[in-house]
Coordinates of N, CA, C and O in Angstrom, one line a residue:
M1 N 2.5 26.4 -9.2 CA 3.6 26.1 -10.1 C 5.0 25.3 -9.3 O 5.4 24.2 -9.6
K2 N 5.1 25.8 -7.8 CA 5.8 25.0 -7.1 C 5.3 23.3 -6.7 O 6.2 22.4 -6.8
Y3 N 4.1 23.4 -6.4 CA 3.7 22.4 -5.9 C 3.9 21.2 -7.3 O 3.9 19.7 -7.2
I4 N 3.5 21.6 -8.3 CA 3.7 20.7 -9.5 C 5.2 20.3 -9.7 O 5.5 19.3 -10.0
F5 N 6.0 21.3 -9.8 CA 7.5 21.3 -9.4 C 7.7 19.7 -8.6 O 8.9 18.8 -8.9
I6 N 7.3 20.5 -7.7 CA 7.9 18.7 -6.0 C 7.0 17.7 -6.8 O 7.9 16.9 -6.5
A7 N 6.1 17.6 -7.0 CA 5.3 16.5 -7.4 C 6.1 15.6 -8.6 O 6.2 14.6 -8.4
I8 N 7.1 16.5 -9.6 CA 7.6 15.9 -10.5 C 8.8 15.2 -10.1 O 9.0 14.3 -10.5
V9 N 9.6 16.3 -9.2 CA 10.7 15.7 -8.5 C 10.4 14.3 -7.9 O 11.5 13.4 -7.8
V10 N 9.6 14.3 -7.0 CA 9.1 13.4 -5.9 C 8.7 11.8 -7.4 O 9.3 10.9 -7.0
F11 N 8.2 12.3 -8.1 CA 7.8 11.2 -9.2 C 9.2 10.5 -9.9 O 9.3 9.3 -9.9
V12 N 10.1 11.8 -10.2 CA 11.1 11.0 -10.7 C 12.1 10.2 -9.8 O 12.7 9.5 -10.3
L13 N 12.4 10.9 -8.6 CA 13.1 10.2 -7.6 C 12.6 9.1 -7.3 O 13.1 8.1 -7.3
I14 N 11.3 8.6 -7.3 CA 10.2 7.4 -7.1 C 10.8 6.2 -8.0 O 11.2 5.3 -8.0
S15 N 10.6 6.7 -9.1 CA 10.9 5.9 -10.6 C 12.7 5.6 -10.7 O 12.9 4.7 -10.7
I16 N 13.5 6.4 -10.5 CA 14.8 6.2 -10.2 C 15.1 5.0 -9.3 O 15.9 4.2 -9.5
V17 N 14.6 5.3 -7.9 CA 14.8 4.3 -7.0 C 14.3 3.0 -7.3 O 15.1 2.1 -7.2
K18 N 13.0 3.0 -7.7 CA 12.6 1.6 -8.4 C 13.8 1.1 -9.4 O 13.4 -0.3 -9.2
F19 N 13.9 1.7 -10.2 CA 14.6 1.1 -11.3 C 16.1 0.6 -10.9 O 16.4 -0.3 -11.0
L20 N 17.0 1.6 -9.9 CA 17.9 1.1 -9.3 C 17.8 -0.3 -8.6 O 18.6 -1.2 -8.5
L21 N 16.4 -0.5 -7.7 CA 16.4 -1.6 -6.9 C 16.0 -2.5 -7.7 O 16.7 -4.0 -7.4
R22 N 15.5 -2.4 -8.9 CA 15.4 -3.8 -9.8 C 16.7 -4.2 -10.4 O 16.8 -5.2 -10.5
K23 N 17.3 -3.3 -10.8 CA 18.8 -3.5 -11.2 C 19.9 -4.2 -10.3 O 20.6 -5.4 -10.5
I24 N 19.6 -3.9 -9.2 CA 20.4 -4.3 -8.0 C 20.5 -5.6 -7.6 O 20.8 -6.5 -7.6
F25 N 18.9 -5.6 -7.2 CA 18.0 -7.0 -6.7 C 17.8 -8.0 -8.0 O 17.2 -9.2 -7.9
K26 N 17.8 -7.6 -9.3 CA 17.3 -8.2 -10.4 C 16.1 -8.8 -10.1 O 15.5 -10.0 -10.5
V27 N 14.8 -8.0 -10.3 CA 13.5 -8.5 -9.6 C 12.8 -7.9 -11.3 O 13.4 -7.0 -11.9
K28 N 12.2 -9.0 -11.6 CA 11.2 -8.9 -12.9 C 10.2 -8.2 -12.8 O 9.7 -8.1 -11.6
K29 N 9.9 -7.6 -13.7 CA 8.9 -6.1 -13.5 C 7.8 -7.1 -14.0 O 7.5 -7.4 -14.9
V30 N 6.5 -7.0 -13.2 CA 5.0 -7.8 -13.3 C 3.9 -6.5 -13.7 O 4.1 -5.7 -13.0
K31 N 3.5 -6.7 -15.0 CA 2.9 -6.0 -15.2 C 1.1 -6.4 -14.6 O 0.8 -7.2 -14.5
R32 N 0.6 -5.2 -14.1 CA -0.4 -5.4 -13.0 C -1.5 -4.1 -13.8 O -1.2 -3.3 -13.5
N33 N -2.3 -4.5 -13.4 CA -4.1 -3.4 -13.5 C -3.8 -2.4 -12.4 O -3.2 -2.8 -11.3
F34 N -4.0 -1.2 -12.8 CA -4.2 -0.1 -11.8 C -5.0 -0.7 -10.4 O -4.4 -0.3 -9.3
F35 N -6.0 -0.5 -11.3 CA -7.4 -0.7 -9.8 C -7.7 -2.3 -10.2 O -9.0 -2.7 -10.6
S36 N -7.1 -3.5 -9.4 CA -7.6 -4.6 -9.3 C -7.3 -5.4 -8.1 O -6.1 -4.9 -7.6
Y37 N -7.8 -6.3 -8.2 CA -7.5 -7.2 -6.8 C -6.5 -8.4 -7.0 O -6.8 -9.1 -8.1
N38 N -5.3 -8.2 -6.7 CA -4.4 -8.6 -7.3 C -4.0 -9.8 -5.8 O -2.8 -9.8 -5.3
H39 N -5.1 -10.9 -5.8 CA -4.7 -11.4 -4.5 C -3.7 -12.7 -4.9 O -3.6 -13.5 -5.9
I40 N -2.6 -13.3 -4.3 CA -2.0 -14.5 -4.5 C -2.9 -15.7 -4.4 O -2.6 -16.4 -5.1
N41 N -3.4 -16.0 -3.3 CA -4.8 -17.1 -3.4 C -5.5 -17.0 -2.5 O -5.7 -15.9 -1.9
E42 N -6.3 -18.1 -2.1 CA -7.6 -17.6 -1.1 C -7.5 -17.2 -0.1 O -8.5 -16.3 0.3
S43 N -6.8 -17.7 0.7 CA -6.2 -16.9 1.8 C -6.1 -15.8 2.2 O -6.1 -15.0 2.8
H44 N -5.2 -15.0 1.2 CA -4.9 -13.4 1.0 C -6.0 -13.0 0.4 O -6.4 -11.7 1.0
R45 N -7.3 -13.8 -0.2 CA -8.2 -12.7 -0.4 C -9.1 -12.5 0.9 O -9.5 -11.6 0.7
K46 N -9.1 -13.5 1.4 CA -10.2 -13.5 2.8 C -9.4 -12.8 3.9 O -10.0 -11.7 3.9
V47 N -7.9 -12.6 4.0 CA -7.2 -11.9 4.6 C -7.7 -10.1 4.3 O -7.6 -9.3 5.4
D48 N -7.4 -10.0 3.0 CA -7.8 -8.8 2.6 C -9.1 -8.2 2.8 O -9.2 -7.1 3.0
K49 N -10.3 -9.1 2.3 CA -11.5 -8.7 2.7 C -11.4 -8.0 4.0 O -12.3 -7.3 4.5
W50 N -11.1 -9.1 5.2 CA -11.3 -8.6 6.7 C -10.7 -7.3 6.5 O -10.5 -6.3 7.5
M51 N -9.5 -6.9 6.1 CA -8.7 -5.9 6.4 C -9.2 -4.7 5.8 O -9.0 -3.6 6.4
R52 N -9.9 -4.9 4.6 CA -10.5 -3.8 3.9 C -11.8 -3.5 5.3 O -12.1 -2.3 5.2
R53 N -12.8 -4.5 5.6 CA -13.5 -4.0 6.4 C -13.0 -3.3 7.9 O -13.8 -2.5 8.4
F54 N -12.2 -3.7 8.6 CA -11.1 -3.3 9.8 C -11.0 -1.9 9.3 O -11.2 -0.9 10.1
N55 N -10.2 -1.5 8.3 CA -9.9 -0.3 7.9 C -11.3 0.5 7.7 O -10.8 1.7 8.1
A56 N -12.0 0.2 7.2 CA -13.1 1.0 6.8 C -14.2 1.5 8.0 O -14.5 2.6 8.5
L57 N -13.9 0.7 8.9 CA -14.5 1.0 10.3 C -13.7 1.7 11.2 O -14.1 2.8 11.7
T58 N -12.3 1.3 11.2 CA -11.4 2.0 11.9 C -11.7 3.8 10.9 O -11.7 4.9 12.1
L59 N -11.6 3.7 10.1 CA -11.7 5.1 9.3 C -12.7 6.1 9.7 O -12.9 7.1 9.8
M60 N -14.1 5.1 10.1 CA -15.3 5.9 10.1 C -15.1 6.2 11.4 O -15.6 7.5 11.9
I61 N -14.6 5.6 12.2 CA -14.6 5.9 14.0 C -13.8 7.4 13.6 O -13.8 7.8 14.6
L62 N -12.6 7.2 13.5 CA -11.4 8.2 13.5 C -12.1 9.4 13.0 O -12.0 10.6 13.2
S63 N -12.9 9.4 11.5 CA -13.8 10.6 10.9 C -14.7 11.1 12.0 O -14.7 12.4 12.3
I64 N -15.2 10.4 12.9 CA -16.3 11.0 13.9 C -15.6 11.6 14.9 O -15.8 12.7 15.0
L65 N -14.4 11.0 15.3 CA -13.4 11.7 16.1 C -12.9 12.8 15.8 O -13.1 14.0 16.9
V66 N -12.6 12.9 14.9 CA -12.0 14.4 14.1 C -13.1 15.3 13.9 O -12.9 16.6 14.1
I67 N -14.4 15.4 13.6 CA -15.6 15.9 13.0 C -15.8 16.6 14.6 O -16.2 17.9 14.7
N68 N -15.6 15.9 15.5 CA -16.4 16.2 16.9 C -15.3 17.0 17.7 O -15.7 17.8 18.3
D69 N -14.0 16.8 17.6 CA -13.0 17.3 18.0 C -11.7 18.1 17.4 O -10.9 16.8 16.7
K70 N -11.8 18.9 16.6 CA -10.8 19.2 15.6 C -9.5 18.9 15.8 O -8.3 19.3 14.7
S71 N -9.2 19.2 16.9 CA -7.6 19.1 17.5 C -7.0 17.4 17.4 O -6.2 17.7 17.7
M72 N -8.0 16.6 17.0 CA -8.1 15.2 16.8 C -7.3 15.0 15.6 O -7.2 13.9 15.3
I73 N -7.0 16.0 14.7 CA -6.4 15.7 13.0 C -5.1 14.6 13.1 O -5.0 13.9 12.1
Y74 N -4.6 14.8 13.9 CA -3.0 14.2 13.9 C -3.6 12.7 14.5 O -2.3 11.6 13.7
L75 N -4.4 12.6 15.0 CA -4.8 10.8 15.4 C -5.6 10.4 14.1 O -5.0 9.4 13.6
Y76 N -6.0 11.2 13.2 CA -6.6 11.0 12.1 C -5.5 10.3 10.9 O -5.3 9.3 10.1
L77 N -4.6 11.2 11.0 CA -3.2 11.1 9.8 C -2.3 10.0 10.2 O -2.1 9.4 9.7
I78 N -2.1 9.3 11.8 CA -1.6 8.5 12.2 C -2.6 7.3 12.1 O -1.3 6.2 11.4
G79 N -3.7 7.5 12.0 CA -4.2 5.9 11.6 C -4.2 5.8 10.0 O -4.2 4.5 10.1
I80 N -4.6 6.8 9.7 CA -4.5 6.4 8.0 C -3.1 5.8 7.6 O -2.5 4.7 7.0
S81 N -2.2 6.3 8.2 CA -0.4 6.0 8.0 C -0.5 4.4 8.8 O 0.3 3.7 8.0
M82 N -1.0 4.1 9.9 CA -0.8 2.5 10.1 C -1.3 1.8 9.4 O -1.2 0.9 9.1
L83 N -2.4 2.1 8.6 CA -3.7 1.2 8.3 C -3.0 1.1 6.8 O -3.0 0.1 6.3
L84 N -2.4 2.0 6.2 CA -1.7 1.7 5.0 C -0.4 1.0 5.1 O -0.5 0.2 4.2
A85 N 0.6 1.4 6.4 CA 1.6 0.4 6.6 C 1.0 -1.2 6.5 O 1.6 -1.9 6.1
L86 N 0.0 -1.4 7.4 CA -0.2 -2.6 7.8 C -1.1 -3.6 6.6 O -0.4 -4.9 6.4
D87 N -1.6 -2.5 5.7 CA -2.1 -3.2 4.4 C -1.0 -3.7 3.7 O -1.2 -4.8 2.7
Y88 N -0.1 -2.9 3.5 CA 1.2 -2.8 2.4 C 1.9 -4.1 3.4 O 2.5 -4.9 2.5
A89 N 2.1 -4.2 4.5 CA 2.5 -5.4 5.2 C 2.4 -6.8 4.7 O 2.8 -7.7 4.6
V90 N 0.7 -6.8 5.0 CA 0.1 -8.1 4.8 C 0.0 -8.8 3.1 O 0.5 -9.4 2.8
R91 N 0.1 -7.5 2.2 CA 0.4 -7.8 0.8 C 1.7 -8.4 1.0 O 2.0 -9.3 0.0
A92 N 3.0 -7.5 0.9 CA 4.3 -8.0 1.1 C 4.4 -9.4 1.6 O 5.1 -10.3 1.1
F93 N 4.0 -9.8 2.8 CA 3.8 -11.0 2.8 C 3.6 -12.2 2.2 O 4.2 -13.3 2.1
F94 N 2.3 -12.0 1.8 CA 2.1 -12.8 0.6 C 2.5 -12.9 -0.3 O 2.4 -14.3 -0.8
E95 N 2.7 -12.0 -0.7 CA 3.7 -12.0 -2.2 C 5.2 -12.7 -1.6 O 5.7 -13.5 -2.9
W96 N 5.7 -12.5 -0.8 CA 7.0 -12.9 -0.5 C 6.9 -14.5 -0.4 O 7.9 -15.3 -0.4
K97 N 5.6 -14.8 0.6 CA 5.8 -16.7 0.8 C 5.0 -17.1 -0.3 O 5.2 -18.4 -0.4
F98 N 4.1 -16.9 -0.9 CA 3.4 -17.5 -1.9 C 3.1 -17.1 -3.4 O 2.7 -17.8 -3.8
S99 N 4.0 -16.2 -3.5 CA 3.7 -15.5 -5.0 C 5.0 -16.3 -5.8 O 6.2 -16.8 -5.4
E100 N 4.7 -16.1 -7.0 CA 5.7 -16.9 -8.0 C 6.8 -15.5 -8.2 O 8.1 -16.5 -8.4
Y101 N 6.8 -14.8 -8.0 CA 7.9 -13.7 -8.0 C 8.3 -12.8 -6.5 O 7.5 -12.0 -6.1
P102 N 8.9 -14.0 -5.7 CA 9.0 -13.4 -4.0 C 9.8 -12.2 -4.0 O 9.3 -11.1 -3.1
K103 N 10.2 -12.0 -4.9 CA 11.5 -10.7 -4.7 C 10.4 -9.4 -5.1 O 11.0 -8.4 -4.6
Q104 N 9.1 -9.7 -5.8 CA 8.3 -8.4 -6.1 C 8.0 -7.7 -4.9 O 7.8 -6.6 -4.9
A105 N 8.2 -8.5 -3.4 CA 7.5 -7.9 -2.4 C 8.1 -7.2 -1.7 O 7.6 -6.0 -1.0
F106 N 9.1 -7.1 -2.1 CA 10.4 -5.9 -1.3 C 10.1 -4.5 -2.0 O 10.5 -3.5 -2.0

């Protein structure tokens, strides 16, 4: 029950922060599909394809390392965090430079 409550509180806080940032920076809300490729242009599609391949290879290598040595779980978690940050940074860069709605990147 505590976990559900914590998840609800986190969801509400994230929603409030998003709402406030949209109002403060006057960012239009853009409707997107949940699981879709939202590529800005052809170069974004190419970079994203290479990023996905690199992420898959890195996660496989990190998984093998964790399977062989259970004490390296921290390395796996750091790797996932870094890959996610890199993915979001690339997406934000392309949205900021080439999108119709550059403020959406923030």
